Amino acid sequence: MNTQLLAPTQEALQAAARLLEAGQLVAFPTETVYGLGANALDEAAVAAIFSAKGRPADNPLIIHVRDEGDAEALCHLSTEARRLMEFFCPGPLTLLLPKKPQVPSLVNAGLPSVAIRIPAHPVAQALLQATGLPIAAPSANASGRPSPTTAAHVWQDLGGIIPLILDGGPCQVGLESTVLDMTSNPPTVVRPGGITQGMLQKVLPEVVVADSVLRPLASGERPVSPGMMYRHYAPKGELWLVQGEPCRVRERCLALYRQGERAGKVVRILAFQEHIQAYQKEDGGARVLSIGSLEKPETIAQNLFAVLRTLDAQGVQLSLCEVLPPVGMGLAIMNRLSRAASFRVVDANQEV
Ligand code: TXA
Ligand code: MG
């Protein structure tokens, strides 16, 4: 298939809307990551999303809508859900809500709840306006790969497989939306994102975070969100997280780097912008990539998936990555990094 990559002009948006209405797939930018959209009410179109991504059918999709009024056709909205929407939507928040029968069960993997999101990105909103349809859209990556934060990333994974990618430039948030389960009591964050627990608690003080966001599932444990079952965001090479006192982390990263190099591997250190110079000073030969500023975690969120893709492009076999405290935006970053690393963590405070 010939894949068109178009700037989001009026004409391109109309073309995208007609494709969606004809049951085709369109990739489009949102403020979090790029989405791979289809008409949520068209089962065959939704099935095409799963096959284009190679996504397991038991991993449900998020439905994107223009506003609360459109959401109401698809799910039951509690007073609490409405208050959250008033406060945070449009924006990077997805709510799990009791589903109405109109939603084909393929979209939400037959669960009683459906994931609803009102995106803030002007191109996503313009596309929703142009079709008037609810758009089912997972992240527009091949299943298991890091989510796409530029149109070029989408092209790498889905070029030749889908008819159209709308190019809206790099995504502002860079990590997928916060997913909040409103069908559990208390409401529970099952995927942390840019809307943090603290922000949600200003509207609903009872909001908690599922403890499984930072650990692997125990064998036989049922995931709070099916997406958590799968190896995700992972680069092709190995990724190890290195935690501990900053100077010990630096020493250990450099020691592991040299060890990897001696074994003939292509190795990289992933460090915060503030630490790059120190690595370079101590070992001019070490190849270090910045994952963003420790002082500004939002820059790490913006960079993270692009950096993980760079590792693959450079044929990196082993990466050693600094970590940050799992609070606020740091929790979303550590949730993605832990999965990308398959939970492999080195404690630099402990002697080897
Ligand atoms: O920011 C985002 O949310 C992006 C953009 C495109 O909107 N979308 C996105 O979709 O990240 P996806 O499919 O990559 O991730 C959706 C996550 C998955 O982990 C899925 O298991 C979970 O939400 N999910 C969806 N519906 C659910 C449901 N009914 N119950 C539990 N988890 C659900
Ligand atoms: Mg995804």
Short mmCIF file of C-alpha atoms and ligand atoms in Angstrom, two decimals:
data_model
loop_
_atom_site.label_atom_id
_atom_site.label_comp_id
_atom_site.label_asym_id
_atom_site.label_seq_id
_atom_site.Cartn_x
_atom_site.Cartn_y
_atom_site.Cartn_z
CA MET A 1 0.00 0.00 0.00
CA ASN A 2 1.13 3.55 -0.74
CA THR A 3 1.23 5.57 2.50
CA GLN A 4 0.66 9.32 2.20
CA LEU A 5 2.35 11.61 4.71
CA LEU A 6 0.46 14.94 4.71
CA ALA A 7 0.55 18.22 6.63
CA PRO A 8 -2.83 18.72 8.34
CA THR A 9 -4.34 21.17 5.83
CA GLN A 10 -8.13 21.45 5.45
CA GLU A 11 -7.86 19.29 2.35
CA ALA A 12 -5.82 16.59 4.14
CA LEU A 13 -8.24 16.58 7.08
CA GLN A 14 -11.16 16.09 4.70
CA ALA A 15 -9.30 13.24 2.98
CA ALA A 16 -8.62 11.68 6.40
CA ALA A 17 -12.28 12.00 7.40
CA ARG A 18 -13.43 10.30 4.16
CA LEU A 19 -10.93 7.45 4.72
CA LEU A 20 -12.24 6.90 8.26
CA GLU A 21 -15.82 6.92 6.99
CA ALA A 22 -14.83 4.28 4.40
CA GLY A 23 -13.48 1.98 7.13
CA GLN A 24 -9.79 2.80 6.54
CA LEU A 25 -7.05 3.62 9.06
CA VAL A 26 -5.50 7.07 9.57
CA ALA A 27 -2.59 7.95 11.88
CA PHE A 28 -2.90 11.37 13.52
CA PRO A 29 -1.11 13.44 16.17
CA THR A 30 -2.41 13.92 19.68
CA GLU A 31 -0.78 15.91 22.51
CA THR A 32 0.52 12.63 24.02
CA VAL A 33 1.64 10.32 21.15
CA TYR A 34 0.43 9.61 17.60
CA GLY A 35 -2.73 7.49 17.36
CA LEU A 36 -3.78 4.91 14.76
CA GLY A 37 -7.44 5.74 14.19
CA ALA A 38 -10.48 3.94 12.82
CA ASN A 39 -14.25 4.44 13.07
CA ALA A 40 -14.96 2.99 16.54
CA LEU A 41 -18.44 1.87 15.47
CA ASP A 42 -17.19 -0.13 12.45
CA GLU A 43 -16.07 -3.60 13.57
CA ALA A 44 -14.12 -4.40 10.42
CA ALA A 45 -12.23 -1.10 10.68
CA VAL A 46 -11.44 -1.78 14.34
CA ALA A 47 -10.23 -5.28 13.43
CA ALA A 48 -7.88 -3.65 10.90
CA ILE A 49 -6.22 -1.66 13.73
CA PHE A 50 -5.34 -4.87 15.57
CA SER A 51 -3.88 -6.48 12.46
CA ALA A 52 -1.91 -3.37 11.33
CA LYS A 53 -0.23 -3.14 14.75
CA GLY A 54 0.04 -6.87 15.37
CA ARG A 55 -1.85 -6.19 18.59
CA PRO A 56 -3.33 -9.03 20.68
CA ALA A 57 -7.15 -8.91 20.55
CA ASP A 58 -7.42 -8.97 24.35
CA ASN A 59 -5.80 -5.52 24.65
CA PRO A 60 -8.65 -2.97 24.46
CA LEU A 61 -8.54 0.36 22.58
CA ILE A 62 -9.25 3.94 23.65
CA ILE A 63 -12.12 5.77 21.92
CA HIS A 64 -11.44 9.43 21.13
CA VAL A 65 -14.38 11.85 21.06
CA ARG A 66 -14.87 15.61 20.60
CA ASP A 67 -16.52 16.33 23.93
CA GLU A 68 -18.58 15.11 26.87
CA GLY A 69 -21.75 15.09 24.74
CA ASP A 70 -20.19 12.60 22.30
CA ALA A 71 -18.84 10.52 25.21
CA GLU A 72 -22.36 10.17 26.57
CA ALA A 73 -23.42 8.11 23.52
CA LEU A 74 -20.78 5.48 24.35
CA CYS A 75 -20.64 5.21 28.15
CA HIS A 76 -22.38 6.05 31.43
CA LEU A 77 -20.99 9.21 33.03
CA SER A 78 -21.07 9.54 36.81
CA THR A 79 -21.03 12.94 38.53
CA GLU A 80 -17.36 12.31 39.41
CA ALA A 81 -16.49 11.49 35.80
CA ARG A 82 -18.17 14.72 34.66
CA ARG A 83 -16.23 16.77 37.21
CA LEU A 84 -12.94 15.26 36.01
CA MET A 85 -13.85 15.95 32.39
CA GLU A 86 -14.72 19.55 33.19
CA PHE A 87 -11.33 19.99 34.83
CA PHE A 88 -8.94 18.01 32.61
CA CYS A 89 -10.61 17.53 29.21
CA PRO A 90 -9.75 18.08 26.50
CA GLY A 91 -6.36 16.77 27.63
CA PRO A 92 -4.13 13.76 28.31
CA LEU A 93 -6.60 11.85 30.51
CA THR A 94 -8.46 8.62 29.63
CA LEU A 95 -11.37 7.44 31.78
CA LEU A 96 -12.54 3.83 32.04
CA LEU A 97 -16.34 4.01 32.25
CA PRO A 98 -19.26 1.56 32.06
CA LYS A 99 -19.84 0.86 28.36
CA LYS A 100 -23.11 1.35 26.45
CA PRO A 101 -24.25 -1.33 23.95
CA GLN A 102 -23.41 0.85 20.90
CA VAL A 103 -19.70 0.12 21.37
CA PRO A 104 -18.67 -3.04 19.48
CA SER A 105 -17.11 -5.46 21.97
CA LEU A 106 -14.03 -5.82 19.74
CA VAL A 107 -13.05 -2.25 20.76
CA ASN A 108 -12.86 -2.97 24.48
CA ALA A 109 -11.97 -6.67 24.34
CA GLY A 110 -15.39 -7.64 25.71
CA LEU A 111 -14.85 -5.86 29.06
CA PRO A 112 -17.70 -4.11 30.89
CA SER A 113 -15.79 -0.80 30.70
CA VAL A 114 -14.73 1.34 27.76
CA ALA A 115 -11.79 3.79 27.64
CA ILE A 116 -12.79 7.34 26.63
CA ARG A 117 -10.49 10.26 25.87
CA ILE A 118 -11.07 13.82 24.62
CA PRO A 119 -7.76 14.84 23.01
CA ALA A 120 -6.62 18.47 23.14
CA HIS A 121 -4.37 18.48 20.05
CA PRO A 122 -5.87 20.82 17.44
CA VAL A 123 -5.31 18.29 14.61
CA ALA A 124 -7.00 15.48 16.58
CA GLN A 125 -9.91 17.82 17.38
CA ALA A 126 -10.16 18.99 13.75
CA LEU A 127 -10.24 15.37 12.57
CA LEU A 128 -12.97 14.48 15.08
CA GLN A 129 -14.94 17.56 13.90
CA ALA A 130 -14.45 16.65 10.24
CA THR A 131 -15.94 13.16 10.63
CA GLY A 132 -18.24 13.49 13.66
CA LEU A 133 -17.36 9.82 14.34
CA PRO A 134 -15.88 8.42 17.55
CA ILE A 135 -12.31 7.34 16.68
CA ALA A 136 -10.82 4.20 18.24
CA ALA A 137 -7.07 4.74 18.39
CA PRO A 138 -4.20 2.99 20.13
CA SER A 139 -0.70 4.44 19.85
CA ALA A 140 0.41 4.26 16.19
CA ASN A 141 3.40 1.94 16.74
CA ALA A 142 3.87 -1.69 15.86
CA SER A 143 2.85 -3.64 18.98
CA GLY A 144 5.72 -3.83 21.51
CA ARG A 145 7.74 -0.94 19.97
CA PRO A 146 8.13 2.45 21.67
CA SER A 147 5.10 4.70 21.05
CA PRO A 148 5.52 7.22 18.20
CA THR A 149 6.01 10.89 19.07
CA THR A 150 6.68 12.05 15.49
CA ALA A 151 5.15 11.23 12.10
CA ALA A 152 8.53 9.71 11.10
CA HIS A 153 8.21 7.16 13.95
CA VAL A 154 4.76 6.18 12.62
CA TRP A 155 6.25 5.83 9.17
CA GLN A 156 8.99 3.51 10.49
CA ASP A 157 6.39 1.11 11.90
CA LEU A 158 3.35 1.49 9.62
CA GLY A 159 4.65 2.89 6.32
CA GLY A 160 3.25 0.72 3.50
CA ILE A 161 0.56 -0.68 5.83
CA ILE A 162 -1.87 2.26 6.24
CA PRO A 163 -3.06 4.82 3.64
CA LEU A 164 -2.46 8.12 5.51
CA ILE A 165 -0.36 9.71 8.25
CA LEU A 166 -1.23 13.29 9.27
CA ASP A 167 1.99 15.06 10.28
CA GLY A 168 1.41 17.45 13.17
CA GLY A 169 5.05 17.68 14.28
CA PRO A 170 6.44 16.29 17.55
CA CYS A 171 3.99 15.53 20.38
CA GLN A 172 4.05 17.90 23.32
CA VAL A 173 3.62 15.47 26.24
CA GLY A 174 5.48 12.50 24.72
CA LEU A 175 4.01 9.78 26.97
CA GLU A 176 0.55 8.25 26.61
CA SER A 177 -2.42 9.58 28.56
CA THR A 178 -3.09 8.83 32.22
CA VAL A 179 -5.66 6.00 32.36
CA LEU A 180 -8.02 6.32 35.34
CA ASP A 181 -10.41 3.47 36.12
CA MET A 182 -13.68 5.07 37.25
CA THR A 183 -15.38 1.68 37.59
CA SER A 184 -13.25 0.70 40.59
CA ASN A 185 -13.72 2.03 44.10
CA PRO A 186 -11.73 4.14 44.84
CA PRO A 187 -10.98 5.42 41.29
CA THR A 188 -7.59 3.96 40.35
CA VAL A 189 -4.83 5.13 38.01
CA VAL A 190 -3.93 2.02 36.00
CA ARG A 191 -1.46 3.82 33.69
CA PRO A 192 0.33 6.92 34.99
CA GLY A 193 0.79 9.87 32.61
CA GLY A 194 1.05 13.64 32.39
CA ILE A 195 -2.05 14.16 34.57
CA THR A 196 -0.57 13.07 37.89
CA GLN A 197 -2.24 11.56 40.97
CA GLY A 198 -1.75 14.90 42.76
CA MET A 199 -3.56 16.78 40.00
CA LEU A 200 -6.45 14.28 39.99
CA GLN A 201 -6.71 14.44 43.79
CA LYS A 202 -7.45 18.17 43.59
CA VAL A 203 -10.78 17.15 42.01
CA LEU A 204 -11.27 13.67 43.55
CA PRO A 205 -9.18 13.31 46.74
CA GLU A 206 -9.84 9.55 46.89
CA VAL A 207 -7.91 8.71 43.67
CA VAL A 208 -5.23 6.00 44.19
CA VAL A 209 -2.55 4.53 41.91
CA ALA A 210 -2.49 0.77 41.20
CA ASP A 211 0.61 -0.63 42.91
CA SER A 212 1.34 -2.73 39.84
CA VAL A 213 2.46 0.30 37.79
CA LEU A 214 6.09 -0.16 38.91
CA ARG A 215 6.47 -3.92 39.18
CA PRO A 216 6.07 -6.98 36.96
CA LEU A 217 2.86 -8.98 37.33
CA ALA A 218 3.09 -12.01 39.59
CA SER A 219 2.49 -15.28 37.76
CA GLY A 220 -1.25 -15.76 37.32
CA GLU A 221 -2.02 -12.18 38.47
CA ARG A 222 -4.79 -10.49 36.48
CA PRO A 223 -3.61 -7.08 35.19
CA VAL A 224 -5.67 -3.99 36.12
CA SER A 225 -5.16 -2.94 32.51
CA PRO A 226 -4.57 -5.62 29.85
CA GLY A 227 -1.82 -3.49 28.23
CA MET A 228 0.33 -4.13 31.31
CA MET A 229 0.70 -7.79 30.43
CA TYR A 230 2.77 -7.20 27.38
CA ARG A 231 6.47 -6.49 26.89
CA HIS A 232 6.26 -2.89 25.83
CA TYR A 233 8.27 0.11 24.69
CA ALA A 234 11.28 -2.15 24.51
CA PRO A 235 14.35 -1.43 22.38
CA LYS A 236 15.80 -4.43 20.55
CA GLY A 237 18.93 -4.54 22.72
CA GLU A 238 19.06 -4.98 26.49
CA LEU A 239 18.21 -2.03 28.72
CA TRP A 240 19.30 -1.97 32.37
CA LEU A 241 18.20 0.70 34.86
CA VAL A 242 20.91 1.78 37.30
CA GLN A 243 19.76 3.24 40.63
CA GLY A 244 21.52 4.52 43.77
CA GLU A 245 23.65 7.47 44.95
CA PRO A 246 24.43 9.71 41.95
CA CYS A 247 28.22 9.23 42.10
CA ARG A 248 27.85 5.45 42.50
CA VAL A 249 25.42 5.36 39.58
CA ARG A 250 28.00 7.14 37.45
CA GLU A 251 30.79 4.75 38.49
CA ARG A 252 28.64 1.69 37.91
CA CYS A 253 27.37 2.88 34.53
CA LEU A 254 30.95 3.48 33.38
CA ALA A 255 32.13 0.10 34.75
CA LEU A 256 29.29 -1.75 33.02
CA TYR A 257 29.91 0.27 29.88
CA ARG A 258 33.57 -0.81 29.73
CA GLN A 259 32.65 -4.40 30.54
CA GLY A 260 30.11 -4.42 27.70
CA GLU A 261 32.61 -2.90 25.29
CA ARG A 262 35.25 -5.46 26.22
CA ALA A 263 32.69 -8.14 25.37
CA GLY A 264 32.43 -6.54 21.92
CA LYS A 265 28.99 -5.02 22.41
CA VAL A 266 27.62 -1.69 21.16
CA VAL A 267 26.88 0.06 24.48
CA ARG A 268 25.29 3.41 25.41
CA ILE A 269 24.72 5.26 28.66
CA LEU A 270 21.40 7.10 28.93
CA ALA A 271 21.88 10.00 31.33
CA PHE A 272 20.16 13.17 32.43
CA GLN A 273 21.27 16.30 30.61
CA GLU A 274 22.84 17.65 33.84
CA HIS A 275 25.16 14.58 34.08
CA ILE A 276 26.33 14.29 30.48
CA GLN A 277 29.48 16.35 30.94
CA ALA A 278 30.61 14.38 34.00
CA TYR A 279 30.41 11.13 32.02
CA GLN A 280 32.36 12.61 29.18
CA LYS A 281 35.01 14.03 31.51
CA GLU A 282 35.60 10.72 33.28
CA ASP A 283 35.82 8.69 30.13
CA GLY A 284 36.13 10.54 26.85
CA GLY A 285 35.27 7.33 25.01
CA ALA A 286 31.91 6.62 26.64
CA ARG A 287 28.95 7.19 24.33
CA VAL A 288 26.26 8.97 26.27
CA LEU A 289 22.77 10.00 25.15
CA SER A 290 20.72 12.62 27.00
CA ILE A 291 17.24 11.53 28.05
CA GLY A 292 16.31 15.09 29.12
CA SER A 293 16.68 17.30 32.17
CA LEU A 294 16.32 15.92 35.70
CA GLU A 295 15.17 19.42 36.70
CA LYS A 296 12.44 19.34 34.07
CA PRO A 297 10.97 15.80 33.93
CA GLU A 298 8.55 16.94 31.21
CA THR A 299 11.56 17.11 28.85
CA ILE A 300 12.35 13.44 29.67
CA ALA A 301 8.74 12.52 28.87
CA GLN A 302 9.05 14.34 25.53
CA ASN A 303 12.35 12.61 24.64
CA LEU A 304 12.05 9.13 26.03
CA PHE A 305 10.43 7.19 23.18
CA ALA A 306 12.58 8.93 20.53
CA VAL A 307 15.72 7.97 22.50
CA LEU A 308 14.58 4.34 22.74
CA ARG A 309 14.08 4.32 18.96
CA THR A 310 17.54 5.88 18.45
CA LEU A 311 19.07 2.92 20.30
CA ASP A 312 17.61 0.57 17.71
CA ALA A 313 18.69 2.80 14.83
CA GLN A 314 22.28 2.76 16.18
CA GLY A 315 22.26 -1.01 16.67
CA VAL A 316 22.83 -0.65 20.42
CA GLN A 317 23.03 -4.00 22.23
CA LEU A 318 23.25 -2.80 25.85
CA SER A 319 21.99 0.46 27.39
CA LEU A 320 22.59 1.63 30.96
CA CYS A 321 20.04 4.18 32.08
CA GLU A 322 19.88 6.56 35.03
CA VAL A 323 16.59 6.70 36.94
CA LEU A 324 14.58 9.39 38.71
CA PRO A 325 12.21 9.31 41.72
CA PRO A 326 8.83 7.79 40.76
CA VAL A 327 6.75 10.81 41.78
CA GLY A 328 4.61 13.17 39.67
CA MET A 329 5.69 12.93 36.03
CA GLY A 330 8.56 10.71 37.29
CA LEU A 331 6.05 7.93 37.98
CA ALA A 332 4.88 7.88 34.34
CA ILE A 333 8.50 7.93 33.13
CA MET A 334 9.56 5.10 35.49
CA ASN A 335 6.47 3.05 34.51
CA ARG A 336 7.55 3.16 30.83
CA LEU A 337 11.28 2.73 31.56
CA SER A 338 10.67 -0.25 33.87
CA ARG A 339 8.71 -2.01 31.15
CA ALA A 340 11.21 -1.11 28.44
CA ALA A 341 13.90 -2.65 30.70
CA SER A 342 11.76 -5.71 31.49
CA PHE A 343 12.21 -4.60 35.15
CA ARG A 344 15.98 -5.20 35.12
CA VAL A 345 17.40 -2.87 37.79
CA VAL A 346 21.03 -2.66 39.01
CA ASP A 347 21.56 -1.27 42.53
CA ALA A 348 24.76 0.77 42.33
CA ASN A 349 24.95 1.16 46.13
CA GLN A 350 25.65 -2.55 46.46
CA GLU A 351 29.17 -3.79 45.83
CA VAL A 352 29.54 -6.29 43.02
O1 TXA B 1 -2.34 8.94 24.95
C1 TXA B 1 -2.93 7.91 24.66
O2 TXA B 1 -3.70 7.33 25.45
C2 TXA B 1 -2.73 7.36 23.23
C3 TXA B 1 -3.30 8.38 22.26
C4 TXA B 1 -3.26 7.89 20.83
O3 TXA B 1 -4.59 8.74 22.64
N1 TXA B 1 -3.35 6.09 23.10
C5 TXA B 1 -2.86 4.97 23.68
O4 TXA B 1 -3.57 3.81 23.39
O5 TXA B 1 -1.89 4.96 24.38
P1 TXA B 1 -2.98 2.35 23.67
O6 TXA B 1 -3.96 1.44 23.05
O7 TXA B 1 -1.60 2.28 23.22
O8 TXA B 1 -3.08 2.19 25.22
C6 TXA B 1 -4.36 2.02 25.84
C7 TXA B 1 -4.18 1.40 27.19
C8 TXA B 1 -3.78 -0.07 27.08
O9 TXA B 1 -2.83 -0.35 28.10
C9 TXA B 1 -5.10 -0.79 27.34
O10 TXA B 1 -4.90 -2.06 27.91
C10 TXA B 1 -5.81 0.16 28.32
O11 TXA B 1 -5.44 1.45 27.88
N2 TXA B 1 -7.27 0.04 28.23
C11 TXA B 1 -8.08 0.42 27.22
N3 TXA B 1 -9.36 0.10 27.50
C12 TXA B 1 -9.38 -0.49 28.70
C13 TXA B 1 -10.39 -1.06 29.54
N4 TXA B 1 -11.66 -1.05 29.18
N5 TXA B 1 -10.01 -1.60 30.72
C14 TXA B 1 -8.71 -1.60 31.11
N6 TXA B 1 -7.70 -1.07 30.36
C15 TXA B 1 -8.03 -0.53 29.19
MG MG B 2 0.32 1.67 23.06
#
